[in-house]
Every structure is written in C-alpha cells, then in structure tokens.
Coordinates of C-alpha atoms and ligand atoms in Angstrom, one line a residue:
M29 CA 13.1 6.3 -2.7
S30 CA 9.7 7.8 -3.4
K31 CA 7.0 7.7 -1.0
I32 CA 3.5 7.2 -2.7
L33 CA 0.2 7.0 -0.8
V34 CA -1.8 3.8 -1.9
T35 CA -6.1 4.8 -0.7
G36 CA -7.5 0.9 -1.1
G37 CA -4.4 -1.0 -1.0
T38 CA -6.2 -3.4 0.5
G39 CA -8.1 -4.3 -1.6
Y40 CA -7.6 -6.2 -5.1
I41 CA -5.7 -4.1 -7.4
G42 CA -4.3 -2.0 -5.1
S43 CA -2.7 -5.0 -2.9
H44 CA -1.6 -6.1 -6.0
T45 CA 0.0 -2.6 -6.8
V46 CA 1.0 -2.3 -3.2
V47 CA 3.6 -5.7 -4.5
E48 CA 4.9 -4.5 -7.4
L49 CA 5.4 -0.6 -6.4
Q50 CA 7.5 -2.3 -3.3
N51 CA 9.1 -4.7 -5.4
A52 CA 9.9 -1.5 -8.1
G53 CA 11.7 0.0 -4.4
Y54 CA 9.1 2.4 -3.5
E55 CA 8.5 2.7 0.1
V56 CA 4.9 2.6 0.6
V57 CA 1.8 4.4 2.7
I58 CA -1.7 2.4 2.5
V59 CA -5.0 3.8 3.3
D60 CA -7.8 1.7 3.7
N61 CA -11.2 1.3 6.1
L62 CA -11.2 -2.5 6.1
D63 CA -14.9 -2.1 3.8
N64 CA -14.4 -4.1 1.5
S65 CA -10.9 -5.7 2.4
S66 CA -9.5 -7.6 5.1
I67 CA -6.2 -6.4 7.7
E68 CA -4.3 -10.0 7.2
I69 CA -3.6 -8.6 3.3
L70 CA -1.0 -7.3 5.1
D71 CA 0.6 -9.8 6.6
Q72 CA 0.5 -11.2 2.6
I73 CA 2.0 -8.6 1.5
T74 CA 4.6 -9.0 3.4
K75 CA 5.1 -12.9 2.8
I76 CA 5.2 -12.1 -0.7
T77 CA 8.0 -8.6 -0.7
G78 CA 9.4 -9.0 2.6
K79 CA 8.5 -5.4 3.0
K80 CA 5.6 -4.9 5.7
P81 CA 3.7 -1.1 4.2
Q82 CA 2.6 1.4 6.8
F83 CA -1.1 1.4 6.7
Y84 CA -3.7 3.9 8.4
N85 CA -6.5 2.8 8.9
L86 CA -8.8 5.7 7.5
D87 CA -12.4 6.6 6.2
L88 CA -11.2 9.1 3.2
C89 CA -15.2 10.5 4.1
D90 CA -13.3 11.9 6.5
E91 CA -11.7 15.6 5.5
A92 CA -10.1 16.3 8.6
K93 CA -8.0 12.9 9.2
V94 CA -7.3 12.9 5.5
V95 CA -5.5 16.4 5.6
E96 CA -3.6 15.7 8.5
L97 CA -2.9 12.4 7.2
I98 CA -1.1 14.3 3.9
E99 CA 0.4 16.9 6.3
N100 CA 1.7 14.2 8.5
N101 CA 3.2 12.8 5.2
P102 CA 4.9 15.4 3.8
D103 CA 7.6 13.3 1.9
I104 CA 5.2 11.9 -0.2
T105 CA 5.0 12.5 -3.6
G106 CA 2.9 10.3 -5.7
V107 CA -1.1 9.0 -5.1
I108 CA -3.0 5.4 -7.0
H109 CA -6.8 6.3 -6.1
F110 CA -7.7 3.4 -5.1
A111 CA -10.4 3.3 -2.9
A112 CA -14.0 3.4 -4.1
H113 CA -17.1 0.9 -4.2
K114 CA -17.5 -0.7 -7.4
A115 CA -20.3 -2.7 -7.0
V116 CA -22.8 -1.9 -10.6
G117 CA -25.8 -3.9 -8.4
E118 CA -25.7 -1.8 -5.4
S119 CA -25.3 1.6 -6.5
V120 CA -28.8 1.1 -8.9
A121 CA -29.5 0.5 -5.3
K122 CA -27.9 2.7 -3.3
P123 CA -26.7 5.8 -5.7
L124 CA -26.1 8.0 -2.6
K125 CA -24.3 5.4 -0.5
Y126 CA -22.0 5.2 -3.9
Y127 CA -22.2 8.3 -5.2
R128 CA -20.5 9.9 -1.4
N129 CA -17.8 7.5 -1.4
N130 CA -16.4 7.9 -4.4
F131 CA -16.7 11.8 -4.4
F132 CA -16.0 12.5 -0.8
S133 CA -13.1 10.3 -1.0
L134 CA -11.8 11.7 -4.7
I135 CA -11.8 15.6 -3.6
N136 CA -11.5 15.0 0.2
L137 CA -7.8 14.0 -1.8
L138 CA -8.0 16.6 -3.7
T139 CA -8.3 19.8 -1.0
A140 CA -6.1 17.8 1.4
Y141 CA -3.1 18.9 -1.9
T142 CA -4.4 21.8 -3.4
G143 CA -0.7 23.8 -3.3
K144 CA 0.7 20.7 -3.5
D145 CA 2.6 19.1 -6.3
V146 CA 1.3 15.7 -6.1
N147 CA 2.0 13.0 -8.9
F148 CA -2.2 11.6 -8.5
V149 CA -2.9 8.3 -11.0
F150 CA -6.7 7.3 -10.6
S151 CA -9.1 3.8 -10.7
S152 CA -10.8 4.7 -13.8
S153 CA -13.4 2.3 -16.2
C154 CA -13.3 1.2 -19.3
T155 CA -17.3 1.3 -18.1
V156 CA -17.1 5.0 -19.0
Y157 CA -17.6 3.8 -22.8
G158 CA -20.6 1.4 -22.6
Q159 CA -21.3 0.4 -25.5
P160 CA -18.2 1.7 -28.2
D161 CA -19.7 2.5 -31.8
K162 CA -15.8 1.3 -33.3
L163 CA -13.7 -1.3 -31.5
P164 CA -11.1 -1.0 -30.5
V165 CA -11.7 1.9 -28.2
T166 CA -9.5 4.2 -28.1
E167 CA -9.5 6.8 -25.4
E168 CA -11.2 9.6 -27.4
A169 CA -14.5 7.6 -28.5
P170 CA -16.9 9.3 -26.2
V171 CA -18.4 9.0 -23.7
K172 CA -21.1 7.5 -23.0
K173 CA -24.5 8.0 -20.4
A174 CA -23.2 5.9 -18.1
E175 CA -25.7 3.1 -17.1
S176 CA -25.2 3.1 -13.0
P177 CA -24.5 5.0 -10.8
Y178 CA -20.8 3.7 -9.9
G179 CA -20.4 3.9 -14.1
N180 CA -21.1 7.7 -13.7
T181 CA -18.7 8.4 -10.3
K182 CA -15.9 7.3 -12.7
Q183 CA -17.4 9.4 -15.3
I184 CA -18.0 12.2 -13.3
A185 CA -14.9 11.6 -11.8
E186 CA -12.9 11.9 -14.5
E187 CA -14.2 16.1 -15.3
I188 CA -13.2 16.8 -11.9
L189 CA -9.9 15.7 -11.9
A190 CA -9.6 17.9 -15.5
E191 CA -11.2 20.5 -14.4
A192 CA -9.1 20.1 -10.9
A193 CA -5.8 19.3 -12.8
S194 CA -6.9 22.8 -14.9
V195 CA -6.5 25.7 -12.4
N196 CA -3.7 23.8 -10.4
P197 CA -0.4 23.1 -12.6
N198 CA 1.3 21.0 -9.6
Y199 CA -1.3 18.3 -9.8
H200 CA 0.3 15.7 -12.5
I201 CA -3.3 13.2 -13.0
I202 CA -3.3 9.8 -14.7
S203 CA -6.6 8.2 -15.0
L204 CA -6.1 4.9 -16.0
R205 CA -9.2 3.3 -17.9
Y206 CA -9.4 -0.6 -16.4
F207 CA -10.8 -3.0 -18.9
N208 CA -12.1 -6.5 -16.9
P209 CA -9.5 -7.1 -14.1
V210 CA -8.7 -10.7 -13.2
G211 CA -6.5 -13.7 -12.2
A212 CA -4.3 -13.3 -8.5
H213 CA -0.3 -13.1 -7.2
D214 CA 1.8 -15.7 -8.5
S215 CA 2.2 -16.7 -4.6
A216 CA -2.1 -17.6 -4.5
L217 CA -0.6 -15.6 -1.6
I218 CA -3.5 -12.6 -2.5
G219 CA -6.2 -12.4 -4.9
E220 CA -10.0 -10.8 -5.4
L221 CA -12.1 -11.3 -2.1
P222 CA -15.1 -11.6 -3.5
I223 CA -17.9 -10.9 -0.5
G224 CA -21.8 -12.9 -1.3
V225 CA -22.4 -14.4 -4.2
P226 CA -19.5 -12.9 -7.5
Q227 CA -21.2 -10.7 -9.6
N228 CA -18.5 -10.8 -11.7
L229 CA -17.6 -13.4 -13.9
V230 CA -13.9 -14.8 -14.0
P231 CA -14.4 -15.3 -9.0
F232 CA -17.8 -16.9 -10.0
I233 CA -16.0 -19.6 -12.4
T234 CA -13.6 -19.9 -8.9
Q235 CA -16.3 -20.5 -6.8
S236 CA -18.5 -22.3 -9.2
A237 CA -15.5 -25.2 -9.6
I238 CA -14.8 -25.6 -6.1
G239 CA -18.0 -26.5 -4.9
K240 CA -19.0 -23.7 -3.2
R241 CA -21.8 -22.6 -5.7
G242 CA -24.1 -24.0 -8.1
P243 CA -23.4 -24.0 -12.0
I244 CA -22.5 -20.7 -13.9
T245 CA -24.7 -18.9 -16.3
V246 CA -23.7 -17.8 -19.3
F247 CA -26.0 -14.8 -19.0
G248 CA -27.1 -14.4 -23.1
S249 CA -26.0 -16.4 -26.5
D250 CA -28.0 -14.4 -28.8
Y251 CA -25.5 -11.8 -28.8
N252 CA -23.8 -10.5 -32.4
T253 CA -21.4 -12.0 -31.7
P254 CA -18.9 -15.5 -32.5
D255 CA -20.4 -17.3 -30.2
G256 CA -23.0 -15.0 -29.0
S257 CA -21.9 -14.8 -25.5
C258 CA -20.6 -11.2 -24.9
I259 CA -16.6 -10.4 -25.2
R260 CA -14.3 -8.4 -22.8
D261 CA -10.9 -7.1 -22.6
Y262 CA -9.9 -9.4 -19.7
I263 CA -6.5 -8.5 -17.9
H264 CA -4.6 -9.9 -15.7
V265 CA -3.9 -8.3 -12.5
V266 CA -0.2 -8.1 -12.1
D267 CA 0.3 -6.7 -15.4
L268 CA -2.1 -3.8 -14.3
A269 CA -1.0 -3.6 -11.1
K270 CA 2.1 -2.8 -13.5
A271 CA 0.2 -0.2 -15.4
H272 CA 0.7 1.8 -12.3
I273 CA 3.6 2.0 -12.5
A274 CA 4.7 3.3 -15.5
A275 CA 2.2 5.7 -15.1
L276 CA 4.1 6.7 -11.3
K277 CA 7.6 6.7 -13.9
R278 CA 5.9 8.8 -16.9
Q279 CA 4.7 11.6 -14.3
E280 CA 8.3 11.5 -12.2
E281 CA 10.1 11.7 -15.3
N282 CA 8.1 14.5 -16.7
K283 CA 7.3 13.5 -19.7
M284 CA 3.1 14.0 -19.0
S285 CA 2.0 16.2 -22.0
G286 CA -0.3 18.8 -19.5
N287 CA -1.0 17.5 -16.7
F288 CA -3.9 15.7 -17.2
E289 CA -4.1 12.1 -19.4
I290 CA -6.4 9.3 -19.9
F291 CA -5.0 5.9 -21.0
N292 CA -7.0 2.3 -22.2
V293 CA -4.8 -0.5 -20.1
G294 CA -6.2 -3.4 -21.1
T295 CA -4.7 -6.0 -23.1
G296 CA -6.0 -5.4 -26.3
K297 CA -7.5 -8.6 -27.6
G298 CA -11.4 -9.5 -26.8
S299 CA -12.9 -12.8 -25.6
S300 CA -16.4 -14.4 -25.3
V301 CA -17.0 -15.6 -21.6
L302 CA -18.2 -19.2 -23.6
E303 CA -14.0 -18.2 -24.6
V304 CA -13.4 -17.6 -20.8
I305 CA -14.2 -20.6 -19.8
K306 CA -12.5 -23.4 -22.2
A307 CA -9.9 -21.2 -21.0
F308 CA -10.7 -22.1 -17.7
E309 CA -10.8 -25.7 -18.5
E310 CA -8.1 -26.6 -20.7
S311 CA -5.7 -24.1 -18.1
T312 CA -7.0 -26.1 -15.1
G313 CA -8.3 -30.0 -16.5
V314 CA -10.4 -28.7 -13.5
K315 CA -14.4 -29.7 -15.9
L316 CA -16.9 -26.5 -15.7
D317 CA -20.4 -26.8 -14.9
Y318 CA -22.4 -24.1 -17.1
K319 CA -25.8 -23.8 -18.7
I320 CA -26.9 -20.8 -21.5
G321 CA -29.5 -18.2 -19.6
P322 CA -31.3 -15.4 -20.3
R323 CA -28.7 -11.5 -21.3
R324 CA -27.9 -10.1 -17.6
P325 CA -29.9 -6.5 -18.3
G326 CA -27.0 -3.6 -18.8
D327 CA -24.4 -5.3 -20.1
V328 CA -22.6 -3.9 -23.0
E329 CA -22.5 -6.4 -25.9
Q330 CA -19.2 -6.3 -26.7
V331 CA -15.3 -4.5 -25.4
W332 CA -11.8 -4.2 -25.6
G333 CA -9.2 -1.7 -25.8
D334 CA -7.1 -0.4 -28.0
V335 CA -4.2 0.3 -26.0
S336 CA -1.8 1.5 -28.3
K337 CA -1.1 5.3 -26.6
A338 CA -0.2 2.7 -23.1
E339 CA 2.2 0.6 -25.8
T340 CA 3.7 3.8 -26.8
E341 CA 3.8 6.5 -24.4
L342 CA 3.7 4.5 -20.8
N343 CA 5.8 2.3 -22.7
W344 CA 3.9 -1.2 -21.2
K345 CA 2.4 -3.7 -22.7
A346 CA 0.1 -6.5 -20.5
E347 CA 2.1 -9.8 -20.9
L348 CA 0.3 -12.7 -19.3
G349 CA -2.6 -14.4 -20.9
L350 CA -5.9 -15.7 -20.5
E351 CA -4.5 -19.4 -19.7
D352 CA -1.9 -17.3 -16.4
M353 CA -5.5 -15.2 -15.7
M354 CA -7.4 -18.7 -14.8
R355 CA -4.0 -20.7 -13.4
S356 CA -3.9 -17.7 -10.6
A357 CA -7.4 -17.2 -10.3
W358 CA -7.5 -21.8 -9.8
A359 CA -4.8 -21.5 -7.3
W360 CA -5.9 -18.9 -5.3
E361 CA -9.6 -19.9 -4.9
Q362 CA -8.3 -23.5 -3.9
Y363 CA -5.5 -21.7 -1.5
I364 CA -8.9 -19.2 0.3
K365 CA -10.2 -23.3 0.6
D366 CA -7.6 -23.7 3.3
H367 CA -6.5 -20.4 5.1
P368 CA -10.4 -18.1 5.0
F369 CA -10.2 -14.7 5.4
S370 CA -11.8 -12.6 8.1
Ligands
LIG2 P1 -11.6 -3.5 -3.9 O1 -12.8 -3.5 -3.2 O2 -11.0 -4.8 -3.7 O3 -10.6 -1.7 -3.5 C1 -11.1 -0.7 -2.6 C2 -10.5 -0.8 -1.8 O4 -10.9 0.2 -1.3 C3 -11.3 -2.0 -0.5 O5 -10.4 -2.3 0.4 C4 -11.7 -0.6 0.5 O6 -12.0 -1.2 1.5 C5 -11.7 0.5 0.4 N1 -12.1 1.5 0.6 C6 -13.7 2.5 0.3 N2 -13.6 3.2 0.2 C7 -13.0 3.7 1.2 C8 -13.2 4.5 2.2 N3 -13.7 5.8 2.1 N4 -11.4 5.2 2.6 C9 -11.0 4.0 3.0 N5 -11.1 3.1 2.3 C10 -12.4 3.0 1.1 O7 -11.5 -2.9 -5.2 P2 -10.2 -2.7 -6.6 O8 -11.2 -3.7 -8.0 O9 -9.6 -3.7 -6.3 O10 -10.8 -2.0 -7.4 C11 -10.1 -0.9 -7.0 C12 -10.3 0.3 -8.1 O11 -10.3 0.4 -9.1 C13 -12.3 0.9 -7.9 O12 -11.4 2.7 -7.7 C14 -12.5 0.3 -8.1 O13 -13.7 1.2 -8.6 C15 -11.5 0.3 -9.7 N6 -11.8 -0.4 -11.2 C16 -11.9 -1.8 -11.0 C17 -12.2 -3.1 -11.3 C18 -11.9 -4.3 -11.1 O14 -13.6 -4.9 -12.2 N7 -11.9 -4.8 -10.3 C19 -12.6 -2.7 -13.3 C20 -12.6 -0.6 -13.3 C21 -12.2 -0.1 -12.3
LIG3 C1 -18.2 -10.1 -17.7 C2 -18.8 -11.0 -18.8 C3 -21.5 -11.4 -18.4 C4 -21.0 -13.5 -15.0 C5 -18.2 -5.5 -14.5 C6 -18.5 -4.1 -14.4 C7 -17.7 -2.8 -15.1 C8 -16.5 -2.9 -14.7 C9 -15.7 -4.8 -14.4 C10 -15.9 -1.6 -12.7 C11 -19.9 -10.2 -19.4 C12 -20.4 -12.2 -17.9 C13 -20.5 -12.7 -15.7 C14 -22.1 -14.4 -14.7 C15 -21.9 -14.9 -17.0 N1 -16.2 -2.4 -13.5 N2 -21.0 -13.2 -17.0 N3 -22.0 -15.2 -15.6 O1 -19.6 -7.0 -16.9 O2 -17.6 -6.5 -18.1 O3 -17.9 -4.7 -15.8 O4 -16.5 -5.7 -13.7 O5 -15.4 -1.0 -13.1 O6 -18.4 -1.7 -14.0 O7 -20.5 -3.7 -14.9 O8 -17.8 -8.0 -15.8 O9 -16.7 -10.1 -15.2 O10 -19.2 -9.1 -14.0 O11 -19.0 -10.2 -16.2 O12 -22.2 -15.1 -17.8 O13 -21.9 -15.2 -13.7 O14 -19.2 -11.9 -18.4 O15 -23.0 -10.7 -19.2 O16 -20.4 -10.4 -20.2 P1 -18.5 -7.4 -16.9 P2 -18.5 -9.6 -15.2

C-alpha cells in the first residue's frame, strides 16, 4: 500500500487523519516539530489502530532537512500538509511568525518534490471566503480580502499551489477548504489540545462544562440571523479526516481534472452559536452556564458551505451530526482531565 507523509500528523486534524489512513491500509510517515502537539499522541494513535506510525521530529522550515527526508523516503507517493500555525489572534500580533512558518514549510515541501511525481493535499480554510455574498458558499465564490495574516497565509498558499501546479505537471494538488472542525475520535483517545484559553467555541464549551473555565460568552446576539448569534458549518473531525482519504483516492485513480483542484469540506448545514450550546446540553445532559456578550471583532456573521462538488467528485459526504460532535468533544474533555498530556 502507498506510503503517505503527513505533516502536522500529531496535531488535531492530522492525528485523526493518520488513524483513517492506517485504517484504510496506508503506511504513514509523520513529520511534526511538536510546536503545537504532544509526542504522546503517537501512542494514542497506536492504541487505536495497533500500528505505530513512523515519526520525524523536524521543523519543515529547515529546507535541507526536508529535502533529505524526501530523498530518504522515495517511496512516499502522497503528502497531506497540515503543519501550520493557526491561531487567528496571534497571527495579528505576530504576522511574520505566521508568514515564515506557513510559507516556508509549504515552499520547502514543494521544492523537495521538484521534478518528482507527488499527490499533495493542502489544508485550506473557509476563512478565504470572508463573509460570502451568497450562501451556501461554493468554491467559485470570490476570495475576500483576508481578515488576518493567518487567513492571508491560506489565500496566498492556494495561489502558490496553483502557480506551482501550472508549471509542474507532476504535482497533483488538492486544496481542501475546511469549515469548522470540531469533535474527537470515538475512542476519546485523540482530540483537540488547545493551549491556554481556547479561542474556538467548542473547546471553550467543553472546558467551561468541566469547570476549567467560567461561563461561555456568546459573542453577539444582534446579528441578522434567526436567533441573532453567528452561524457556522461545524464538521466532525473524523468526517473531515475521511475527506483526505477521498482526495488521495481521486489523485491515485487519476480522476482529477487538471492538476490543481479545490473542494469545500463541510456538512452543508449552518448552526448558530446558541444551537451549538443547545446541542451540547441535549446530547450530554450537562447544563452550560453562558451569557450574551458583545460581538467579537473580525467575526463573520454567517457562513456554510455548498458541499455538492465534494459529494459528486470526491464521492465523500459528512455523516456525523452536531450531537455526535458534541458528545465526542465532551468524552475527550473528560478523558484529558484524567490523562493530562505534557
Ligand atoms: P494543530 O496545531 O493541531 O496541528 C498542526 C501541527 O503542525 C501541530 O502538531 C504543530 O506542531 C505542527 N507544525 C506547525 N508548524 C510546523 C513546522 N514548521 N514543522 C513541523 N511541524 C509543524 O492544527 P489543526 O487544527 O490540526 O490544523 C491543521 C491544519 O488545518 C492547519 O494548516 C490549519 O491552518 C488548517 N485548518 C484548521 C482549522 C481548525 O479550525 N482547526 C480550520 C481550517 C483549516
Ligand atoms: C465559532 C463561533 C464565534 C468562542 C476560526 C478561524 C477560522 C477557522 C476556524 C482555521 C463564532 C462564536 C466563539 C466563544 C462564541 N480556522 N464564539 N464564544 O471564528 O468560525 O473560525 O476557526 O482556518 O479561520 O477564524 O470559529 O470556533 O472561534 O467561533 O460565541 O467563546 O462561535 O463568535 O461565531 P470561527 P470559532
């Protein structure tokens, strides 16, 4: 079976994707510098699948090391590139940190594959759409001026990929625009490990529910939405992980049209902040303490994806609902309370 390089493979989405790759019979090589993840995740993956992935602790910004890695592993047929910094607020405070890490790592990988045949899957984001004019948003919608350096790294990365693909027919590149990934693996052995106070809604909910944080603040209730709170397309991280396998299969079976494609990866359904809170309470039986606060600067009012392209061309569809997302996120929060990661 093919060997796949997963950068950022000990991270949140990466670890779930490694599990799905191994379950699908792929051999996995992880590269991660553990900047935002724990080495213990490797054992957790092994507990789930019974297979320990090969692991390199390496900074992808180090071009010589990346080139050496690729030369030493000529049997790698595909790369799934998750590794990046992703905190929107921090990117505003430290733009160069974000541009350096997110671009150097991408460019080094592409450089190492110059002249070689490779299937490449890139982690993009619905953040490239900003506030779309039309909902659900399709892949053809115009990319809006980025709200943050982080968002800008995703927009520019897609341009870099498109331009690199146009002059290198051996690159087969799929960019997946994720909507809002949440939840955790069913086993509760892997999940999201936020550092410090979570900025994202679901980890804040679970930490508040377990007593690690105070009440949740709903950022704004005066938006032009049915209940006044913002709407997002939340997608279960396991469904998202499976989309990567579908993308690789499309590449392996030579089904791509051209050698650079973009797909939305969401559920196609929007949920408001208040609906998420309600779904958490109903699916876990745990009552949440929340209050309505002011809007968060830079927030998009509402966004959800048109996912018909992924359904027809990747033959992939999200299967899990908001309740599964909440239940699994809660099980994971309870697990890490008893099994803290270093
Ligand atoms: P994460 O931080 O959990 O995982 C990223 C991993 O990459 C971490 O383990 C980190 O240590 C590693 N890494 C970062 N820079 C590196 C470098 N230079 N060399 C080696 N390893 C490095 O993040 P995640 O939530 O799993 O996100 C994965 C990808 O998906 C990112 O590209 C992110 O921008 C994108 N994305 C995430 C979301 C989300 O809400 N989580 C949404 C859309 C897109
Ligand atoms: C979801 C909703 C908040 C926390 C971010 C990035 C985006 C992408 C996904 C990577 C919003 C509300 C949140 C809280 C709240 N990441 N909220 N109280 O903002 O959609 O997107 O993650 O590409 O780039 O910007 O996700 O989870 O932060 O917020 O009311 O304590 O929950 O206002 O409406 P967001 P989020």
